[in-house]
Coordinates of C-alpha atoms in Angstrom, one line a residue:
Chain A
M1021 CA 0.1 -0.1 0.1
K1022 CA 1.2 3.3 -0.8
V1023 CA 1.0 6.3 1.7
L1024 CA 0.9 9.9 0.6
V1025 CA 1.5 12.1 3.2
A1026 CA 0.8 15.9 2.6
I1027 CA 3.2 18.7 4.3
K1028 CA 3.2 22.3 4.8
R1029 CA 6.1 24.8 5.3
V1030 CA 5.3 27.2 8.3
I1031 CA 6.7 29.9 10.7
D1032 CA 8.8 27.8 13.0
P1033 CA 6.8 27.5 15.9
S1034 CA 9.4 28.7 18.0
V1035 CA 9.2 32.3 16.3
K1036 CA 7.1 34.9 17.7
V1037 CA 4.7 35.7 14.9
R1038 CA 4.6 39.5 13.6
V1039 CA 1.5 41.0 11.7
K1040 CA 2.9 43.6 9.1
T1041 CA 2.0 47.1 9.8
D1042 CA -0.1 47.8 6.9
G1043 CA -2.0 44.3 8.3
T1044 CA -1.8 42.5 4.8
G1045 CA 0.0 39.9 6.5
I1046 CA 2.6 38.4 8.6
E1047 CA 6.4 39.0 8.7
T1048 CA 8.1 36.4 6.6
A1049 CA 11.4 38.3 5.6
G1050 CA 14.8 36.4 7.6
V1051 CA 12.0 34.7 9.4
K1052 CA 13.1 30.7 10.0
M1053 CA 10.8 28.2 8.5
A1054 CA 10.0 24.7 9.4
V1055 CA 7.7 21.9 8.7
N1056 CA 4.3 22.1 10.3
P1057 CA 4.7 20.1 13.4
F1058 CA 1.7 18.5 13.2
C1059 CA 3.0 17.6 9.6
E1060 CA 6.0 15.8 10.7
I1061 CA 4.2 13.3 13.1
A1062 CA 2.1 12.5 9.7
V1063 CA 5.7 11.5 8.4
E1064 CA 6.8 9.9 11.2
Q1065 CA 3.9 7.5 10.9
A1066 CA 4.1 7.0 7.0
V1067 CA 7.8 5.8 7.8
Q1068 CA 6.7 3.7 10.7
L1069 CA 3.9 2.2 8.5
K1070 CA 7.2 1.3 5.7
E1071 CA 9.4 0.0 8.5
A1072 CA 6.6 -2.2 10.1
G1073 CA 6.1 -3.6 6.8
L1074 CA 2.8 -2.4 6.3
A1075 CA 3.3 0.6 3.4
S1076 CA 5.2 0.1 0.3
E1077 CA 6.2 3.6 -0.1
V1078 CA 5.7 6.8 1.5
V1079 CA 5.2 10.0 -0.9
T1080 CA 5.4 13.3 0.7
V1081 CA 3.7 16.2 -1.2
S1082 CA 3.7 19.8 -0.6
I1083 CA 2.3 23.4 -2.5
G1084 CA 3.9 26.3 -2.1
D1085 CA 6.6 28.4 -3.8
G1086 CA 9.9 26.7 -4.4
A1087 CA 11.2 27.1 -0.8
S1088 CA 8.8 24.4 -0.2
Q1089 CA 11.1 21.8 -1.7
E1090 CA 13.4 22.4 1.5
Q1091 CA 10.9 20.6 3.8
L1092 CA 10.3 18.2 1.1
R1093 CA 13.8 17.4 1.2
T1094 CA 13.8 17.1 4.9
S1095 CA 10.9 14.7 5.1
L1096 CA 12.8 12.3 2.5
A1097 CA 15.5 12.6 5.0
L1098 CA 12.9 11.6 7.5
G1099 CA 12.4 8.5 5.3
A1100 CA 10.2 9.2 2.7
D1101 CA 10.8 7.7 -0.4
R1102 CA 9.8 10.6 -3.4
A1103 CA 8.3 13.8 -3.3
V1104 CA 6.1 15.9 -5.2
H1105 CA 6.0 19.4 -5.0
L1106 CA 3.2 21.4 -6.6
Q1107 CA 4.4 24.9 -7.4
T1108 CA 2.5 27.9 -6.7
D1109 CA 3.3 31.5 -5.2
S1110 CA -0.4 32.1 -4.9
E1111 CA -2.1 32.1 -1.7
L1112 CA -3.9 29.0 -0.8
E1113 CA -7.4 28.4 1.0
P1114 CA -8.0 25.0 2.3
L1115 CA -10.9 23.8 0.1
N1116 CA -8.4 24.7 -2.8
V1117 CA -5.5 22.4 -1.0
A1118 CA -7.8 19.9 -0.8
K1119 CA -8.6 20.2 -4.3
L1120 CA -5.4 20.0 -5.6
L1121 CA -4.3 17.0 -3.5
K1122 CA -7.4 15.3 -4.7
G1123 CA -5.7 15.4 -7.8
V1124 CA -2.4 14.0 -6.7
V1125 CA -4.4 11.3 -5.0
D1126 CA -6.3 10.3 -8.5
R1127 CA -2.9 10.1 -10.0
E1128 CA -0.8 8.1 -7.4
S1129 CA -3.8 6.2 -6.1
P1130 CA -2.3 5.6 -2.3
G1131 CA -4.2 3.6 0.3
L1132 CA -4.0 5.9 2.9
V1133 CA -3.2 9.8 3.1
L1134 CA -1.9 11.3 6.4
L1135 CA -2.0 14.9 7.0
G1136 CA -1.4 16.8 10.2
K1137 CA -4.7 17.9 11.9
Q1138 CA -4.0 21.3 11.3
S1139 CA -1.5 23.5 10.1
I1140 CA -0.1 26.0 13.0
D1141 CA 0.0 29.6 10.6
G1142 CA -3.8 29.4 8.9
D1143 CA -5.2 27.1 12.3
N1144 CA -8.1 26.1 10.1
N1145 CA -8.2 22.4 11.0
Q1146 CA -10.3 21.9 7.5
T1147 CA -7.8 20.2 4.8
G1148 CA -8.0 16.6 5.6
Q1149 CA -11.2 16.5 6.2
M1150 CA -12.4 18.0 3.0
L1151 CA -10.0 16.0 1.0
A1152 CA -12.1 13.0 2.7
G1153 CA -15.0 14.3 1.6
L1154 CA -14.3 15.7 -2.1
L1155 CA -13.2 11.7 -2.3
N1156 CA -15.8 10.1 -0.6
W1157 CA -13.3 8.4 1.2
S1158 CA -13.6 7.6 5.4
Q1159 CA -11.7 9.9 7.7
G1160 CA -10.1 9.5 11.1
T1161 CA -9.2 12.7 12.6
F1162 CA -7.0 14.0 15.1
A1163 CA -5.4 10.4 15.5
S1164 CA -3.5 9.6 18.6
K1165 CA -3.2 5.8 17.6
V1166 CA -3.5 3.9 14.0
E1167 CA -3.5 0.1 13.4
I1168 CA -3.9 -1.0 10.1
D1169 CA -5.3 -4.7 9.8
G1170 CA -5.7 -5.5 6.2
N1171 CA -8.4 -3.3 4.3
K1172 CA -9.0 -1.8 7.6
V1173 CA -7.4 0.5 9.8
N1174 CA -8.5 1.0 13.6
V1175 CA -7.8 4.8 14.1
T1176 CA -7.8 6.1 18.4
R1177 CA -8.9 10.2 18.0
E1178 CA -8.5 12.7 20.6
L1179 CA -12.0 14.3 21.4
D1180 CA -12.5 17.3 23.8
S1181 CA -14.0 14.3 25.9
G1182 CA -11.9 11.9 25.6
L1183 CA -10.9 9.1 23.0
Q1184 CA -13.0 7.2 20.6
T1185 CA -11.8 4.2 18.4
L1186 CA -13.4 4.3 15.0
C1187 CA -12.8 1.4 12.2
L1188 CA -12.2 3.0 9.2
T1189 CA -12.6 1.0 5.7
L1190 CA -9.5 1.8 3.2
P1191 CA -8.4 4.0 1.5
A1192 CA -9.1 6.3 4.1
V1193 CA -7.7 9.9 5.1
I1194 CA -6.3 10.4 9.0
S1195 CA -5.2 13.6 10.2
T1196 CA -2.6 13.2 13.3
D1197 CA -2.4 14.9 16.8
L1198 CA 0.5 15.1 18.8
R1199 CA 0.7 11.9 20.7
L1200 CA 0.7 9.5 18.0
N1201 CA 3.8 9.4 18.0
T1202 CA 7.4 11.5 18.7
P1203 CA 9.4 12.5 15.0
R1204 CA 12.7 11.2 14.5
F1205 CA 15.4 13.8 13.6
A1206 CA 17.2 13.5 10.8
S1207 CA 20.6 12.1 10.7
L1208 CA 23.4 13.5 8.8
P1209 CA 23.9 10.1 6.5
N1210 CA 20.1 10.4 5.6
I1211 CA 20.1 13.9 5.1
M1212 CA 23.0 13.1 2.7
K1213 CA 21.1 10.6 0.7
A1214 CA 17.7 12.1 0.7
R1215 CA 19.7 14.8 -1.7
Q1216 CA 19.3 11.8 -4.4
K1217 CA 15.9 10.7 -3.8
P1218 CA 13.2 11.8 -6.7
L1219 CA 11.7 14.9 -6.1
E1220 CA 9.4 16.2 -9.2
S1221 CA 8.2 19.6 -9.4
E1222 CA 5.0 21.0 -11.8
S1223 CA 3.1 24.4 -11.5
V1224 CA -0.3 24.5 -10.5
D1225 CA -0.9 27.9 -11.2
E1226 CA -3.5 27.0 -14.3
H1227 CA -5.7 24.4 -11.7
L1228 CA -6.0 27.2 -9.1
S1229 CA -6.4 30.0 -12.1
A1230 CA -10.0 27.8 -12.7
M1231 CA -11.1 27.3 -9.1
S1232 CA -12.7 30.1 -7.1
Q1233 CA -11.9 31.9 -4.1
H1234 CA -13.6 30.9 -1.2
I1235 CA -12.6 32.7 1.9
E1236 CA -10.9 36.3 1.4
I1237 CA -8.4 37.4 4.3
L1238 CA -9.5 41.2 4.2
E1239 CA -7.0 42.3 7.0
L1240 CA -4.7 41.0 9.7
K1241 CA -4.1 42.8 13.1
P1242 CA -2.1 41.7 16.1
P1243 CA -4.2 40.9 18.9
A1244 CA -5.3 43.6 21.4
P1245 CA -2.3 43.8 23.8
R1246 CA -2.6 42.8 27.1
K1247 CA -2.3 45.5 30.0
A1248 CA 0.7 45.5 32.3
G1249 CA 0.4 43.4 35.5
V1250 CA 1.7 44.1 38.6
K1251 CA 4.0 41.7 40.9
V1252 CA 2.6 40.9 44.3
S1253 CA 4.9 39.7 47.5
S1254 CA 2.9 37.4 49.2
V1255 CA 0.1 35.3 49.0
D1256 CA -1.9 37.2 51.2
E1257 CA -1.8 40.4 49.0
L1258 CA -2.5 37.8 46.0
V1259 CA -5.5 36.7 47.6
D1260 CA -6.6 39.8 48.5
K1261 CA -6.0 41.6 44.6
L1262 CA -7.8 38.5 43.3
R1263 CA -11.2 38.7 45.9
N1264 CA -11.3 42.9 45.8
E1265 CA -9.8 44.1 42.8
A1266 CA -10.2 41.3 40.1
G1267 CA -13.4 39.9 42.0
V1268 CA -12.5 36.3 40.6
I1269 CA -13.0 34.7 43.4
Chain B
M603 CA -32.8 33.1 4.7
A604 CA -32.2 30.8 7.9
V605 CA -29.2 29.5 9.5
L606 CA -28.8 25.9 10.4
V607 CA -27.2 25.1 14.0
I608 CA -25.7 21.3 14.0
A609 CA -26.8 20.2 17.7
E610 CA -24.3 18.3 20.4
I611 CA -25.9 16.5 22.7
Q612 CA -23.7 16.2 26.1
G613 CA -24.4 14.5 29.2
D614 CA -24.6 11.3 30.5
G615 CA -27.5 8.4 30.3
V616 CA -30.9 9.5 28.5
A617 CA -31.8 11.6 31.6
G618 CA -28.9 13.6 31.9
Q619 CA -28.5 14.4 28.3
R620 CA -28.9 17.9 27.3
L621 CA -27.9 20.4 24.6
S622 CA -23.8 21.1 25.0
E623 CA -23.1 24.7 26.2
Q624 CA -21.4 25.1 22.8
T625 CA -24.4 24.5 20.6
C626 CA -26.0 26.9 22.8
R627 CA -23.7 29.4 21.9
A628 CA -23.4 28.7 18.6
V629 CA -27.2 29.8 18.5
T630 CA -26.7 32.8 19.6
A631 CA -24.2 33.3 17.1
A632 CA -26.9 32.1 14.6
Q633 CA -28.8 35.0 15.7
Q634 CA -26.7 37.6 14.8
L635 CA -26.7 36.0 11.4
S636 CA -30.4 35.8 10.6
D637 CA -33.9 35.9 12.9
N638 CA -34.5 32.6 11.5
V639 CA -32.3 29.7 13.4
D640 CA -33.3 26.2 12.9
L641 CA -31.6 23.0 14.6
L642 CA -30.4 19.8 13.5
L643 CA -30.8 17.0 16.2
W644 CA -29.7 14.0 15.5
G645 CA -29.1 10.8 17.5
T646 CA -30.8 7.5 18.4
S647 CA -34.0 8.9 20.8
S648 CA -34.0 12.8 21.3
A649 CA -37.6 13.4 22.2
H650 CA -36.5 14.4 25.5
I651 CA -34.4 17.0 24.2
V652 CA -37.0 18.3 22.1
D653 CA -38.7 18.8 25.4
Q654 CA -36.0 20.8 26.8
L655 CA -35.8 22.9 23.8
Q656 CA -39.7 24.4 23.7
G657 CA -39.3 27.6 24.3
Y658 CA -35.7 28.2 23.1
P659 CA -35.1 30.9 20.0
L660 CA -35.4 28.1 17.4
G661 CA -37.8 27.9 14.3
Q662 CA -37.7 24.5 13.8
I663 CA -35.9 21.2 14.7
H664 CA -34.7 18.9 12.2
L665 CA -34.9 15.6 14.0
L666 CA -32.6 12.8 12.7
E667 CA -33.6 9.6 14.9
S668 CA -31.6 6.8 13.2
A669 CA -29.2 3.9 14.1
A670 CA -26.6 5.1 11.1
V671 CA -26.0 8.6 13.2
E672 CA -25.8 7.1 17.1
H673 CA -22.2 8.2 17.2
G674 CA -22.5 11.0 15.1
L675 CA -19.8 10.1 12.6
A676 CA -18.8 12.5 10.0
E677 CA -19.3 10.3 6.9
S678 CA -23.2 9.4 8.0
L679 CA -24.0 13.2 9.0
A680 CA -22.1 15.0 6.3
P681 CA -24.1 14.1 3.5
V682 CA -27.3 14.5 5.5
I683 CA -26.5 18.3 6.3
T684 CA -24.9 18.8 2.7
A685 CA -28.8 17.9 1.8
L686 CA -30.2 20.3 4.4
A687 CA -28.0 23.1 4.0
V688 CA -29.0 23.7 0.2
D689 CA -31.9 25.8 2.1
Y690 CA -29.9 27.4 4.6
Q691 CA -27.5 30.6 4.1
A692 CA -25.5 29.4 7.1
V693 CA -24.5 26.2 8.8
V694 CA -23.0 26.8 12.5
A695 CA -21.5 24.9 15.4
G696 CA -19.5 25.2 18.0
S697 CA -15.8 24.4 17.6
S698 CA -15.7 21.3 19.7
T699 CA -13.8 17.9 17.9
F700 CA -17.2 16.9 16.8
A701 CA -17.8 19.9 14.7
K702 CA -14.1 20.4 13.5
D703 CA -14.3 16.8 12.1
L704 CA -18.2 17.2 10.4
L705 CA -18.2 20.6 9.0
P706 CA -15.3 20.8 7.0
R707 CA -16.6 17.5 5.3
V708 CA -19.8 19.2 4.9
A709 CA -18.3 22.4 2.9
A710 CA -16.2 20.3 0.3
M711 CA -19.3 18.6 -0.5
L712 CA -21.2 21.9 -0.9
D713 CA -18.0 23.0 -2.4
V714 CA -18.0 25.9 -0.3
G715 CA -15.3 27.4 2.0
M716 CA -15.3 27.2 5.9
T717 CA -14.5 29.4 8.3
S718 CA -13.3 27.8 11.8
D719 CA -13.1 29.6 15.4
V720 CA -15.0 32.8 14.7
I721 CA -14.6 35.1 17.4
A722 CA -16.6 37.7 16.2
I723 CA -19.8 38.1 13.6
E724 CA -19.0 42.0 11.6
S725 CA -22.2 40.9 8.8
E726 CA -23.2 37.7 7.1
D727 CA -20.8 37.6 5.1
T728 CA -17.7 38.9 7.5
F729 CA -16.2 37.4 10.4
I730 CA -13.3 37.7 13.0
R731 CA -11.4 34.6 13.8
P732 CA -7.8 34.3 15.3
M733 CA -4.7 32.8 13.1
Y734 CA -1.1 32.0 14.5
A735 CA -2.3 30.9 17.1
G736 CA -3.8 34.2 18.1
N737 CA -1.0 36.3 17.2
A738 CA -2.5 37.3 14.5
I739 CA -6.5 38.5 14.2
A740 CA -8.2 38.1 10.7
K741 CA -10.9 39.8 8.9
V742 CA -12.4 37.2 6.4
R743 CA -15.0 37.4 4.3
S744 CA -16.8 34.7 2.4
H745 CA -17.9 34.5 -1.0
D746 CA -19.9 31.6 -1.3
A747 CA -24.1 31.6 -0.8
I748 CA -24.0 29.2 2.1
K749 CA -21.2 29.8 5.2
V750 CA -19.9 27.2 6.9
I751 CA -18.6 28.3 10.0
T752 CA -17.8 27.3 13.7
I753 CA -17.6 29.5 16.4
R754 CA -15.0 29.8 19.5
S755 CA -17.9 29.8 22.0
A756 CA -16.1 31.9 24.7
A757 CA -16.7 34.7 22.7
F758 CA -20.5 34.3 22.5
A759 CA -23.0 34.1 25.3
L760 CA -26.4 31.8 26.2
P761 CA -28.9 32.9 24.2
L762 CA -31.9 34.3 25.9
T763 CA -35.0 31.8 26.3
N764 CA -37.8 33.3 27.3
G765 CA -40.8 34.7 25.9
C766 CA -40.0 32.5 22.1
D767 CA -42.6 30.8 20.1
P768 CA -43.2 26.9 20.2
V769 CA -40.6 25.0 18.0
T770 CA -42.1 23.1 15.2
V771 CA -40.1 19.6 15.0
V772 CA -40.0 18.6 11.6
R773 CA -38.4 15.0 11.0
V774 CA -35.5 14.8 8.1
R775 CA -37.2 13.2 5.1
E776 CA -36.8 9.5 4.9
D777 CA -34.6 9.7 1.7
I778 CA -32.9 12.1 3.2
A779 CA -32.0 10.0 6.2
A780 CA -30.9 7.3 4.2
L781 CA -27.8 9.6 3.1
A782 CA -26.5 8.7 6.5
V783 CA -26.0 5.2 5.6
N784 CA -22.5 3.8 4.8
D785 CA -19.9 1.4 5.0
L786 CA -17.2 3.6 5.3
S787 CA -16.6 4.0 9.2
S788 CA -18.1 2.2 12.2
F789 CA -17.8 2.8 16.0
V790 CA -15.4 0.7 18.0
S791 CA -15.4 1.9 21.7
E792 CA -15.0 5.1 23.6
Q793 CA -13.0 5.9 26.5
I794 CA -14.6 9.2 28.5
T795 CA -12.2 10.9 30.6
E796 CA -13.6 10.9 34.0
S797 CA -13.6 13.8 36.1
E798 CA -15.7 15.5 38.6
R799 CA -14.3 19.0 37.7
P800 CA -15.5 21.3 35.0
E801 CA -14.2 20.8 31.2
L802 CA -11.2 22.5 30.5
S803 CA -12.2 24.5 27.8
A804 CA -15.5 25.7 29.2
A805 CA -14.6 26.4 32.8
K806 CA -14.4 29.9 34.6
V807 CA -11.2 29.0 36.4
V808 CA -8.2 26.9 35.1
V809 CA -5.2 26.0 37.2
S810 CA -2.5 24.8 35.3
G811 CA 1.1 23.3 36.1
G812 CA 4.2 23.4 34.2
R813 CA 7.6 21.6 34.3
G814 CA 8.2 23.6 37.6
L815 CA 6.1 20.7 39.3
Q816 CA 9.1 18.4 38.6
S817 CA 7.2 15.1 39.2
A818 CA 3.2 13.5 38.5
E819 CA 3.5 13.2 42.4
Q820 CA 3.8 16.7 43.1
F821 CA 1.8 17.4 40.1
H822 CA -1.5 16.8 42.6
L823 CA -0.9 20.0 44.1
V824 CA -2.2 21.4 41.0
E825 CA -5.4 19.5 41.2
Q826 CA -5.9 20.8 45.1
L827 CA -5.7 24.3 44.4
A828 CA -7.8 23.8 41.3
D829 CA -10.5 21.5 43.4
K830 CA -10.5 24.7 45.7
L831 CA -11.2 26.9 43.1
N832 CA -13.9 24.5 41.7
G833 CA -11.6 24.7 38.3
A834 CA -10.0 22.4 35.9
V835 CA -6.8 21.4 35.7
G836 CA -4.4 22.3 32.8
A837 CA -0.8 21.7 31.7
S838 CA 2.0 23.4 29.7
R839 CA 3.1 21.0 27.0
A840 CA 6.2 20.6 28.9
A841 CA 4.5 19.2 31.8
V842 CA 2.7 16.9 29.2
D843 CA 5.9 15.6 27.7
A844 CA 7.8 15.1 31.1
G845 CA 4.9 12.9 31.4
F846 CA 3.2 14.7 34.5
I847 CA -0.3 14.9 33.0
G848 CA -1.9 13.4 30.0
N849 CA -2.2 15.7 26.7
D850 CA -5.8 16.3 27.0
F851 CA -5.2 18.9 29.7
Q852 CA -2.1 20.6 27.5
V853 CA -3.2 24.4 27.1
G854 CA -1.7 25.7 24.3
Q855 CA -1.1 26.4 20.5
T856 CA -1.1 22.3 20.0
G857 CA -3.6 21.8 22.9
K858 CA -6.8 23.3 24.3
I859 CA -7.2 27.2 23.9
V860 CA -8.7 28.3 26.8
A861 CA -10.5 31.8 27.9
P862 CA -11.0 31.5 31.6
D863 CA -12.3 34.0 33.9
L864 CA -9.1 33.3 35.8
Y865 CA -6.4 31.4 35.0
I866 CA -3.4 30.4 37.0
A867 CA -0.1 29.4 36.1
L868 CA 2.0 27.3 38.6
G869 CA 5.7 26.7 37.7
I870 CA 5.1 28.0 33.5
S871 CA 7.8 29.7 32.1
G872 CA 5.5 31.0 29.4
A873 CA 6.6 29.4 26.3
I874 CA 5.1 31.1 23.1
Q875 CA 2.9 27.9 22.5
H876 CA 1.7 28.1 25.7
I877 CA 0.6 31.7 26.0
A878 CA -1.2 31.4 22.7
G879 CA -3.7 28.9 24.4
M880 CA -4.6 31.2 27.6
K881 CA -3.8 34.4 26.7
D882 CA -7.5 35.7 26.1
A883 CA -8.3 34.6 30.0
K884 CA -9.8 37.5 31.9
V885 CA -7.6 37.5 34.8
V886 CA -3.6 36.2 34.6
V887 CA -2.1 34.8 37.7
A888 CA 1.8 33.6 37.8
I889 CA 3.6 31.9 40.3
N890 CA 7.3 31.1 39.2
K891 CA 10.7 31.2 40.7
D892 CA 12.3 32.7 38.0
A893 CA 11.3 36.3 38.0
D894 CA 12.1 37.1 34.4
A895 CA 10.1 34.0 33.2
P896 CA 8.2 35.6 30.2
I897 CA 4.9 34.5 31.6
F898 CA 5.1 37.3 33.7
D899 CA 4.5 39.7 30.9
V900 CA 1.1 38.4 30.5
A901 CA 0.4 38.2 33.8
D902 CA -2.1 40.4 35.6
Y903 CA -0.4 39.4 39.1
G904 CA 3.0 37.7 39.7
L905 CA 4.2 36.1 42.8
V906 CA 7.8 35.3 42.6
G907 CA 8.9 32.5 44.7
D908 CA 8.8 28.5 45.2
L909 CA 5.7 27.3 44.3
F910 CA 6.0 24.4 46.6
D911 CA 5.6 26.9 50.1
L912 CA 3.4 29.3 48.2
V913 CA 0.3 27.3 46.7
P914 CA -0.3 25.4 50.0
E915 CA -0.1 28.4 51.7
M916 CA -2.6 29.9 48.8
I917 CA -4.8 26.7 49.5
K918 CA -4.8 27.5 52.9
R919 CA -6.1 31.3 52.3
L920 CA -9.1 30.4 49.9
P921 CA -12.4 29.8 51.0
Q922 CA -13.8 26.3 50.1
S923 CA -16.3 27.2 47.1

């Protein structure tokens, strides 16, 4: 079974994000970029499935400008076999990403698609579910455990209230949550080897221009700053302030 | 045009079941879009919920009683909602794991975009939502005829429920209900976290612990303070990674986003990813021995010192709630 993993290039999670002063976007000049943390977990899961003999090939795909190839190379260093880069400089929204990914699924016919549950830039948490809907496949979102058994896969999901296990018929789309695994670090020899692995790139601008814009971002603002707080010197003072000044206890 | 709210039921046993607070708040959001708000109520036996909803500000309830939707799986509910949605200007639900799973599938089947985690409604097509873990607030416009949105429940009040006309109940047409039947997925089991404490993302008080608690045993101190304040327990990612407590308690960009009246951070340094999950709390208290910890930058009240001395003292000083 072939496993397709979609990954996204995002601002590194340890970087403090700043909104551009003109409200048109986020400051990205000179900012460190990384594979979206949830996507890293998806890559790790696919590689573990291959190591367990349950996946025959792991293909990663990313959509974005030329720099996205850097994150695809990372995925190859982590153990993916081959990478597909859908090149565009356009801003993307989840539904159109899902449509572009559907195109790759139609061509590659994977038995399983793995994605991060959300990207830490848009925070939409939509793409995996949309892809499953477009394909009319089963979906296992926010997965913390994945067990493949023949043409079925048992997925344990992280809900607000606890855990839920579903049995999905393959092919399926699974979106990954934090507890699924701990991604490995790429070793230097594997980083060297990744340079030789196949990475094909094609422009998707033509496809995108045929798609409509559904959700338009009109403006971005930094959040209202919190007012400066005070340091208190004792528990007594703290309890007093919480009771009489803030009125929260 | 009307708005369709997707119900979520919470509570144990048939007698204890009620419309979730998130759904109630989604009704308030829907009222800001239209005077006509309908509800899709789904499950295997919903008569007692229908009774509870008399007097609620709803036009009609679409009742979907079917074994195929017993567990509310997206593969079953999405085709039904897609069929019903064509008569509506918007489909709205609270930002729960249930709706996050379901609504994007609905949107894709309708070939429309979706707006997640709406915190304010500017007009019937323009919404405010956080991005980048709340480090940017976006104003977005939906260009689709049917808007699909989830709302952050902390941002919307409970609806007023007096003086409303009786609610009409309409069973979902059989041919539409039949769309729920599929062999794509099936329910296996569920493991609900048993807790007497309030649910983290809806609690009025949250007490969270970080790496400063040092061990799983000492993390009980967080629970003791939470119980004294009748609050929920949270944790930083560092505490979760160190194995002090399970991931369902994680507050932060990659965990739960909370906005309680009072948030108390114990032994939490205040990494960006944690701040993202709690900075909308009304009042933030930080107790940490490192006076330079970034958590103090967002704390209304900071107390520098050893939490193992200060927290037991605080527990003693607080009245039993």
